[in-house]
Short mmCIF file of C-alpha atoms and ligand atoms in Angstrom, two decimals:
data_model
loop_
_atom_site.label_atom_id
_atom_site.label_comp_id
_atom_site.label_asym_id
_atom_site.label_seq_id
_atom_site.Cartn_x
_atom_site.Cartn_y
_atom_site.Cartn_z
CA MET A 1 173.14 -85.28 -9.65
CA ALA A 2 169.49 -84.89 -11.08
CA ALA A 3 169.14 -81.11 -12.31
CA LYS A 4 167.67 -78.72 -9.54
CA ARG A 5 164.15 -78.20 -9.50
CA THR A 6 162.86 -74.77 -8.52
CA PHE A 7 159.17 -74.10 -7.58
CA HIS A 8 158.22 -70.65 -7.89
CA ILE A 9 155.64 -69.68 -5.22
CA ALA A 10 153.56 -66.44 -4.96
CA VAL A 11 153.29 -65.34 -1.67
CA ILE A 12 150.51 -63.18 0.00
CA PRO A 13 150.97 -62.72 3.31
CA GLY A 14 148.03 -60.51 3.63
CA ASP A 15 146.83 -58.64 7.02
CA GLY A 16 147.42 -59.30 10.60
CA ILE A 17 148.75 -62.10 11.67
CA GLY A 18 149.10 -63.39 8.16
CA GLN A 19 152.22 -61.14 8.17
CA GLU A 20 153.68 -62.97 11.00
CA VAL A 21 152.68 -66.58 10.42
CA VAL A 22 153.75 -66.74 6.81
CA PRO A 23 157.59 -66.10 7.19
CA GLU A 24 157.84 -68.96 9.52
CA GLY A 25 156.32 -71.17 6.75
CA LEU A 26 158.82 -69.74 4.64
CA ARG A 27 161.86 -70.48 7.14
CA VAL A 28 160.91 -74.39 6.76
CA LEU A 29 160.68 -74.14 3.11
CA ASP A 30 164.09 -72.54 3.11
CA ARG A 31 165.77 -75.03 5.15
CA LEU A 32 164.57 -78.00 3.30
CA ALA A 33 165.60 -76.68 0.19
CA GLU A 34 169.22 -75.75 2.15
CA ARG A 35 169.12 -79.75 2.91
CA SER A 36 168.09 -81.12 -0.31
CA ASN A 37 171.79 -80.99 -1.69
CA GLY A 38 170.61 -78.84 -4.36
CA ARG A 39 167.89 -81.11 -5.38
CA PHE A 40 165.05 -78.71 -5.31
CA GLY A 41 165.08 -74.93 -4.08
CA PHE A 42 162.15 -72.04 -4.11
CA GLU A 43 161.72 -68.94 -5.55
CA TYR A 44 159.45 -66.45 -3.86
CA GLU A 45 157.69 -63.28 -5.36
CA SER A 46 155.83 -61.50 -2.54
CA PHE A 47 152.86 -59.47 -3.19
CA PRO A 48 151.72 -56.59 -1.05
CA TRP A 49 147.63 -57.40 -1.75
CA GLY A 50 145.18 -57.06 1.31
CA CYS A 51 143.57 -54.33 3.37
CA ARG A 52 146.48 -51.76 3.39
CA TYR A 53 146.92 -52.36 -0.41
CA TYR A 54 142.88 -51.71 -0.56
CA LEU A 55 143.02 -48.51 1.47
CA GLU A 56 145.63 -47.40 -1.07
CA THR A 57 144.35 -48.21 -4.23
CA GLY A 58 140.71 -49.00 -3.71
CA ARG A 59 141.52 -52.87 -4.89
CA MET A 60 142.43 -55.87 -2.72
CA MET A 61 144.32 -56.94 -5.77
CA ALA A 62 145.96 -55.84 -8.81
CA PRO A 63 143.74 -55.41 -11.54
CA ASP A 64 145.78 -58.12 -13.27
CA ALA A 65 146.36 -60.41 -10.39
CA LEU A 66 145.12 -63.72 -11.67
CA ASP A 67 147.05 -63.28 -14.68
CA VAL A 68 150.64 -62.59 -12.61
CA LEU A 69 149.45 -65.82 -10.27
CA ARG A 70 148.66 -68.19 -13.11
CA GLY A 71 152.25 -68.51 -13.97
CA PHE A 72 153.53 -69.59 -10.46
CA ASP A 73 153.92 -73.54 -9.20
CA ALA A 74 151.83 -72.45 -5.89
CA ILE A 75 150.22 -69.63 -4.48
CA TYR A 76 150.92 -69.20 -0.13
CA PHE A 77 148.72 -67.02 1.41
CA GLY A 78 148.26 -65.87 5.09
CA ALA A 79 145.01 -64.05 5.78
CA VAL A 80 142.91 -60.81 5.09
CA GLY A 81 140.62 -58.55 6.93
CA TRP A 82 141.25 -55.87 8.70
CA PRO A 83 138.66 -53.20 10.72
CA GLY A 84 137.96 -50.65 8.42
CA VAL A 85 137.31 -52.67 5.58
CA PRO A 86 134.18 -54.89 5.22
CA ASP A 87 134.70 -58.21 5.58
CA HIS A 88 133.02 -59.10 2.47
CA VAL A 89 135.14 -56.59 0.27
CA SER A 90 138.16 -57.98 1.55
CA LEU A 91 137.18 -61.82 1.13
CA TRP A 92 135.94 -61.36 -2.29
CA GLY A 93 138.24 -59.34 -3.59
CA LEU A 94 141.35 -61.67 -2.86
CA ARG A 95 140.51 -65.30 -1.52
CA LEU A 96 137.37 -65.98 -3.24
CA THR A 97 138.42 -64.11 -6.47
CA ILE A 98 141.50 -66.75 -6.69
CA CYS A 99 139.76 -69.72 -5.47
CA GLN A 100 137.09 -69.12 -8.09
CA GLY A 101 139.19 -67.96 -10.83
CA PHE A 102 141.54 -70.75 -10.44
CA ASP A 103 139.08 -73.10 -10.07
CA GLN A 104 140.34 -74.35 -7.08
CA TYR A 105 137.26 -76.61 -6.09
CA VAL A 106 138.55 -78.82 -3.70
CA ASN A 107 139.64 -77.41 -0.03
CA LEU A 108 140.98 -79.98 2.01
CA ARG A 109 141.07 -79.45 5.78
CA PRO A 110 143.05 -81.60 7.69
CA VAL A 111 141.80 -81.85 11.60
CA ARG A 112 144.05 -83.82 13.73
CA LEU A 113 145.01 -83.41 17.41
CA LEU A 114 148.66 -83.09 17.49
CA PRO A 115 150.85 -84.94 20.51
CA GLY A 116 151.09 -82.80 23.57
CA VAL A 117 148.17 -80.60 22.72
CA THR A 118 144.88 -80.40 24.80
CA SER A 119 141.36 -80.78 23.30
CA PRO A 120 138.60 -79.28 24.87
CA LEU A 121 137.08 -82.93 24.73
CA ARG A 122 137.93 -85.04 27.82
CA HIS A 123 138.33 -88.21 26.04
CA ALA A 124 140.01 -87.11 22.88
CA THR A 125 143.71 -88.46 21.66
CA PRO A 126 145.66 -88.18 18.77
CA GLU A 127 144.18 -91.84 17.47
CA THR A 128 140.39 -90.46 17.94
CA MET A 129 140.91 -87.59 16.33
CA ASP A 130 142.06 -87.46 12.81
CA TRP A 131 139.87 -86.65 10.04
CA ILE A 132 139.79 -84.56 6.93
CA VAL A 133 136.98 -81.78 5.77
CA VAL A 134 136.84 -81.84 2.01
CA ARG A 135 135.14 -78.60 1.18
CA GLU A 136 133.26 -77.97 -2.20
CA ASN A 137 135.28 -74.39 -2.63
CA THR A 138 133.66 -72.54 -5.79
CA GLU A 139 129.97 -72.62 -5.68
CA GLY A 140 127.48 -73.48 -3.11
CA GLU A 141 126.39 -70.61 -0.60
CA TYR A 142 129.83 -68.89 -1.50
CA ALA A 143 128.66 -68.50 -5.09
CA GLY A 144 127.87 -65.01 -5.03
CA ILE A 145 124.72 -65.19 -6.77
CA GLY A 146 121.83 -62.59 -5.42
CA GLY A 147 121.54 -58.93 -5.21
CA ARG A 148 120.23 -55.98 -3.08
CA ASN A 149 117.15 -53.91 -4.47
CA LEU A 150 113.90 -52.07 -3.39
CA GLY A 151 115.33 -49.64 -0.82
CA GLY A 152 113.76 -47.03 -2.89
CA ARG A 153 110.64 -48.30 -1.22
CA GLY A 154 111.64 -46.20 1.86
CA PRO A 155 113.26 -47.44 5.13
CA GLY A 156 112.99 -50.95 6.41
CA LYS A 157 112.04 -52.17 2.77
CA GLU A 158 114.88 -53.12 1.37
CA VAL A 159 115.24 -56.77 -0.01
CA ALA A 160 118.38 -59.05 -0.21
CA ILE A 161 118.40 -62.28 -2.01
CA GLN A 162 121.48 -64.97 -1.84
CA ALA A 163 121.27 -68.06 -3.94
CA GLY A 164 122.92 -71.37 -3.52
CA LEU A 165 124.37 -72.76 -6.67
CA PHE A 166 124.81 -76.33 -6.87
CA THR A 167 125.57 -77.81 -10.19
CA GLU A 168 125.82 -81.57 -11.03
CA GLU A 169 129.15 -81.38 -12.24
CA GLY A 170 130.40 -79.03 -8.91
CA CYS A 171 128.69 -81.77 -6.78
CA GLU A 172 130.27 -84.38 -8.36
CA ARG A 173 133.84 -83.38 -9.01
CA VAL A 174 134.43 -82.71 -5.45
CA ILE A 175 132.51 -86.02 -3.96
CA ARG A 176 134.78 -87.79 -6.51
CA HIS A 177 137.84 -86.11 -4.74
CA ALA A 178 136.58 -87.02 -1.59
CA PHE A 179 136.39 -90.46 -2.49
CA ALA A 180 139.76 -90.78 -4.04
CA LEU A 181 141.14 -89.21 -0.82
CA ALA A 182 139.23 -92.03 1.33
CA ARG A 183 140.99 -94.83 -0.67
CA GLN A 184 144.38 -93.27 0.32
CA ARG A 185 143.25 -93.83 4.32
CA GLN A 186 143.40 -96.48 6.61
CA ARG A 187 140.12 -96.69 6.98
CA ARG A 188 137.97 -95.94 3.69
CA LYS A 189 134.80 -94.06 4.83
CA VAL A 190 133.26 -90.95 3.29
CA THR A 191 130.41 -89.03 5.34
CA SER A 192 128.37 -86.67 3.28
CA VAL A 193 126.85 -83.51 4.92
CA THR A 194 123.99 -81.69 3.89
CA LYS A 195 120.74 -80.06 5.18
CA SER A 196 118.23 -81.72 2.30
CA ASN A 197 115.40 -81.82 4.52
CA ALA A 198 115.12 -77.96 4.60
CA GLN A 199 117.03 -77.20 1.31
CA GLN A 200 115.24 -79.41 -1.44
CA TYR A 201 116.71 -78.32 -4.58
CA GLY A 202 120.39 -77.87 -4.22
CA MET A 203 121.60 -80.35 -1.62
CA VAL A 204 119.04 -82.98 -2.82
CA LEU A 205 120.93 -82.85 -5.85
CA TRP A 206 123.82 -83.07 -3.83
CA ASP A 207 122.70 -86.29 -2.15
CA GLU A 208 121.85 -87.62 -5.30
CA VAL A 209 125.05 -87.16 -6.55
CA PHE A 210 126.79 -88.52 -3.66
CA ALA A 211 124.54 -91.98 -3.92
CA ARG A 212 125.53 -92.34 -7.74
CA VAL A 213 129.33 -91.95 -7.10
CA ALA A 214 129.07 -93.69 -4.01
CA ALA A 215 127.63 -96.74 -6.13
CA GLU A 216 130.87 -96.97 -7.86
CA HIS A 217 132.82 -97.05 -4.84
CA ARG A 218 131.70 -100.30 -3.04
CA ASP A 219 135.02 -100.70 -1.24
CA VAL A 220 134.69 -97.43 0.57
CA GLU A 221 131.80 -96.98 3.61
CA THR A 222 129.60 -94.14 2.84
CA GLU A 223 127.20 -92.34 5.31
CA GLN A 224 124.69 -89.25 4.63
CA TRP A 225 124.07 -86.80 7.84
CA LEU A 226 122.68 -83.50 8.18
CA VAL A 227 124.79 -80.69 9.01
CA ASP A 228 123.10 -79.87 12.64
CA ALA A 229 123.39 -83.54 13.65
CA MET A 230 126.89 -83.45 12.45
CA ALA A 231 127.96 -80.42 14.41
CA ALA A 232 126.94 -82.46 17.50
CA ARG A 233 128.27 -85.79 16.13
CA PHE A 234 131.98 -83.60 15.90
CA VAL A 235 131.67 -83.29 19.42
CA LEU A 236 130.23 -86.46 20.87
CA ARG A 237 131.59 -89.31 18.32
CA PRO A 238 134.92 -87.80 16.53
CA GLU A 239 136.42 -91.35 16.47
CA THR A 240 133.89 -92.13 13.95
CA LEU A 241 134.87 -89.76 11.23
CA GLU A 242 137.33 -90.14 8.28
CA VAL A 243 136.83 -87.99 5.06
CA VAL A 244 133.81 -85.37 5.62
CA VAL A 245 132.66 -83.60 2.43
CA ALA A 246 130.07 -80.90 2.51
CA SER A 247 129.20 -77.53 0.69
CA ASN A 248 131.14 -74.40 0.89
CA LEU A 249 129.45 -73.00 3.76
CA PHE A 250 128.79 -76.04 5.91
CA ALA A 251 132.48 -77.41 5.39
CA ASP A 252 133.70 -74.09 6.71
CA ILE A 253 131.72 -73.80 9.72
CA LEU A 254 132.39 -77.57 10.47
CA SER A 255 136.00 -77.16 10.20
CA ASP A 256 136.39 -74.48 12.52
CA LEU A 257 134.46 -76.66 14.70
CA GLY A 258 136.90 -79.41 14.06
CA SER A 259 140.09 -77.01 14.77
CA ALA A 260 138.77 -75.86 18.00
CA LEU A 261 138.57 -79.65 19.06
CA ALA A 262 141.73 -80.41 17.95
CA GLY A 263 143.17 -77.34 20.13
CA SER A 264 142.89 -73.97 18.57
CA LEU A 265 142.02 -72.25 15.31
CA GLY A 266 145.91 -71.62 14.99
CA ILE A 267 146.69 -74.86 13.82
CA ALA A 268 144.05 -75.57 11.35
CA ALA A 269 145.95 -75.92 7.54
CA SER A 270 144.21 -75.83 4.55
CA ALA A 271 144.84 -76.36 0.59
CA ASN A 272 142.86 -75.01 -2.21
CA LEU A 273 143.23 -77.32 -4.78
CA ASN A 274 142.85 -77.15 -8.61
CA PRO A 275 143.46 -81.02 -8.76
CA GLU A 276 143.67 -81.12 -12.59
CA ARG A 277 146.43 -78.47 -12.17
CA ARG A 278 145.22 -76.32 -14.88
CA PHE A 279 145.98 -73.44 -12.57
CA PRO A 280 148.16 -72.99 -9.47
CA SER A 281 146.81 -74.07 -6.13
CA MET A 282 146.53 -71.91 -2.93
CA PHE A 283 147.63 -72.92 0.64
CA GLU A 284 146.70 -71.16 3.45
CA PRO A 285 145.90 -71.33 7.20
CA VAL A 286 142.35 -71.77 8.02
CA HIS A 287 142.30 -68.76 10.27
CA GLY A 288 142.03 -65.15 9.74
CA SER A 289 144.22 -62.05 10.20
CA ALA A 290 142.91 -62.19 14.02
CA PRO A 291 143.47 -58.30 14.55
CA ASP A 292 142.72 -58.95 18.46
CA ILE A 293 146.37 -60.60 18.53
CA ALA A 294 148.33 -59.17 15.76
CA GLY A 295 151.56 -57.48 16.10
CA GLN A 296 152.03 -59.10 19.80
CA GLY A 297 154.04 -61.83 17.98
CA ILE A 298 152.23 -64.75 19.48
CA ALA A 299 150.19 -66.15 16.88
CA ASN A 300 150.51 -69.80 16.11
CA PRO A 301 152.35 -70.30 13.12
CA ILE A 302 151.31 -74.25 13.17
CA ALA A 303 148.76 -73.72 10.53
CA ALA A 304 150.73 -71.54 8.09
CA ILE A 305 153.61 -74.22 8.49
CA TRP A 306 151.45 -77.20 8.06
CA SER A 307 150.05 -75.45 4.91
CA ALA A 308 153.05 -75.45 3.65
CA ALA A 309 153.61 -79.07 4.19
CA LEU A 310 150.13 -79.72 2.19
CA MET A 311 151.97 -77.31 -0.35
CA LEU A 312 154.91 -79.55 -0.20
CA GLU A 313 152.73 -82.56 -1.19
CA HIS A 314 151.00 -81.09 -3.76
CA LEU A 315 154.40 -80.30 -5.49
CA GLY A 316 155.38 -84.07 -5.12
CA LEU A 317 157.70 -83.25 -2.34
CA THR A 318 156.06 -86.27 -0.11
CA ASP A 319 159.13 -87.12 2.03
CA GLU A 320 159.76 -83.29 2.92
CA ALA A 321 156.16 -82.80 3.60
CA ALA A 322 156.08 -85.99 6.13
CA SER A 323 158.78 -84.44 7.66
CA VAL A 324 157.49 -81.08 8.31
CA MET A 325 154.50 -83.06 9.79
CA HIS A 326 157.07 -85.24 12.15
CA ALA A 327 158.62 -81.81 13.01
CA LEU A 328 155.43 -79.97 14.20
CA GLU A 329 154.68 -83.15 15.92
CA ALA A 330 157.98 -83.26 17.83
CA ALA A 331 157.44 -79.46 18.69
CA THR A 332 154.22 -79.84 20.00
CA ALA A 333 155.04 -83.09 21.88
CA ALA A 334 157.95 -81.12 23.50
CA GLY A 335 155.41 -78.65 24.81
CA GLN A 336 157.02 -75.73 22.44
CA LEU A 337 153.32 -74.03 22.36
CA THR A 338 152.13 -70.65 21.60
CA PRO A 339 149.39 -68.92 24.13
CA ASP A 340 146.57 -70.47 22.20
CA LEU A 341 147.78 -73.90 23.10
CA GLY A 342 148.16 -72.87 26.63
CA GLY A 343 151.97 -72.37 26.26
CA THR A 344 154.44 -69.24 26.27
CA CYS A 345 156.27 -69.73 23.22
CA THR A 346 156.41 -66.39 20.81
CA THR A 347 155.69 -67.17 16.98
CA ARG A 348 159.33 -67.04 16.12
CA GLN A 349 160.25 -69.38 18.96
CA ALA A 350 157.17 -72.07 18.22
CA GLY A 351 158.70 -71.59 14.35
CA ASP A 352 162.36 -72.22 15.99
CA ALA A 353 161.04 -75.42 17.58
CA VAL A 354 159.62 -76.89 14.32
CA LEU A 355 163.12 -75.96 12.73
CA ALA A 356 164.90 -77.65 15.38
CA ASN A 357 163.17 -80.76 14.66
CA LEU A 358 163.46 -80.64 11.25
N1 NAD B 401 141.07 -67.02 4.91
C1 NAD B 401 141.10 -65.49 5.37
O1 NAD B 401 141.60 -64.73 4.99
C2 NAD B 401 140.10 -65.45 6.44
C3 NAD B 401 139.53 -66.43 6.90
C4 NAD B 401 138.67 -66.17 8.30
C5 NAD B 401 138.53 -64.68 8.51
N2 NAD B 401 139.02 -63.75 7.74
C6 NAD B 401 139.16 -62.50 7.99
O2 NAD B 401 140.06 -62.25 9.22
C7 NAD B 401 139.20 -61.24 10.39
C8 NAD B 401 138.83 -61.79 11.82
O3 NAD B 401 138.19 -62.79 11.75
P1 NAD B 401 137.79 -63.50 12.83
O4 NAD B 401 138.32 -63.06 14.27
O5 NAD B 401 136.53 -63.90 12.64
O6 NAD B 401 138.78 -65.07 12.94
P2 NAD B 401 140.24 -65.29 13.18
O7 NAD B 401 140.45 -66.69 12.61
O8 NAD B 401 140.98 -64.09 12.44
O9 NAD B 401 140.43 -65.09 14.85
C9 NAD B 401 139.32 -65.86 15.37
C10 NAD B 401 139.96 -66.41 17.21
O10 NAD B 401 141.03 -67.03 16.60
C11 NAD B 401 142.33 -66.48 17.04
N3 NAD B 401 143.07 -67.22 16.26
C12 NAD B 401 143.14 -67.19 14.86
N4 NAD B 401 144.16 -67.79 14.19
C13 NAD B 401 145.20 -67.65 15.42
C14 NAD B 401 146.31 -68.23 15.34
N5 NAD B 401 147.50 -68.57 14.39
N6 NAD B 401 147.06 -68.10 16.59
C15 NAD B 401 146.40 -67.98 17.64
N7 NAD B 401 145.12 -67.50 17.71
C16 NAD B 401 144.60 -67.40 16.72
C17 NAD B 401 142.02 -65.18 17.03
O11 NAD B 401 142.97 -64.58 18.02
C18 NAD B 401 140.68 -64.83 17.34
O12 NAD B 401 140.32 -65.04 18.79
C19 NAD B 401 138.08 -60.70 9.65
O13 NAD B 401 138.22 -59.61 8.58
C20 NAD B 401 137.90 -61.97 8.54
O14 NAD B 401 136.87 -61.50 7.59
C21 NAD B 401 140.04 -64.13 7.00
#
């Protein structure tokens, strides 16, 4: 028998429902390891970082967090954010620090209608709703460049500048990733989304890089759309979408819209990838900590479990990733749904339903 491969996973459940959905993903991973006949296993180390940690220590993570995380094969993350800690503090102190520090420049966010789930779109089917958003994940509007000043001039006089950063290299590498992904899909098509009529520097640079990379991929159909028109197209003609690549902010907003169209934010998964594997990649649900439902045991675990499937794929366990997706689909098709999808399952019951179909 081949030697057992042990994957070392850093687990950061974070705040609110992050604490409730991450355990469901871990149960799925453990079940796969149990069934692997000793082929592979997972070793987890859990970190208590998040808003409670911040209130106790003044930091969202330990000062040496990146050094500690660097040695893991992957990071499995829940969500951060809690009333009492400003959202920009919690986001910058943890998620953005990891994404930028580990150069996780590709954020993949699949949008897919699962069987048994009702879309708010009247004519949606699993066939017409199946695309992936590729989000630039280290620069753009979330580069963190800017500042506030001139408050000394008196009340109402303060000035803030928030700059978008678009580097040719940053645009090119994420756009290339989108094309590589398109070549793996049945329909080879990439749609680039910008707002270069209004943002004439960074987004025009993006457009030019897109056109240059597209010219090297003649086998892939391409389109360039403005983000406002694309928001409408997500709703009106979702069947025309395949791979959608966009800047940090635009793709963030569009993917929430996509997940709502696919039934709920509670099913939207994501992978923050450092494709060159110089650093660990991070896998997390798209949703936040949902303080409005936290502690009730009704959070949908699908986004977290699907994110675990994306992690399996990244770790080279592609068959296992596919079996998790089949199990998720079997569970939703059987109506084992949490309240956000119109069902009555608790988080644990929804997790049980996936395990039962593994
Ligand atoms: N990656 C992250 O860590 C991340 C992402 C987004 C928001 N946040 C933070 O989370 C906090 C709450 O933000 P928000 O309310 O804007 O977004 P949210 O995603 O937490 O919640 C938005 C809505 O979707 C629902 N929802 C989200 N996930 C769900 C799930 N798994 N099952 C059922 N319903 C679900 C919530 O109940 C809520 O009504 C804020 O502090 C915000 O900064 C963190």
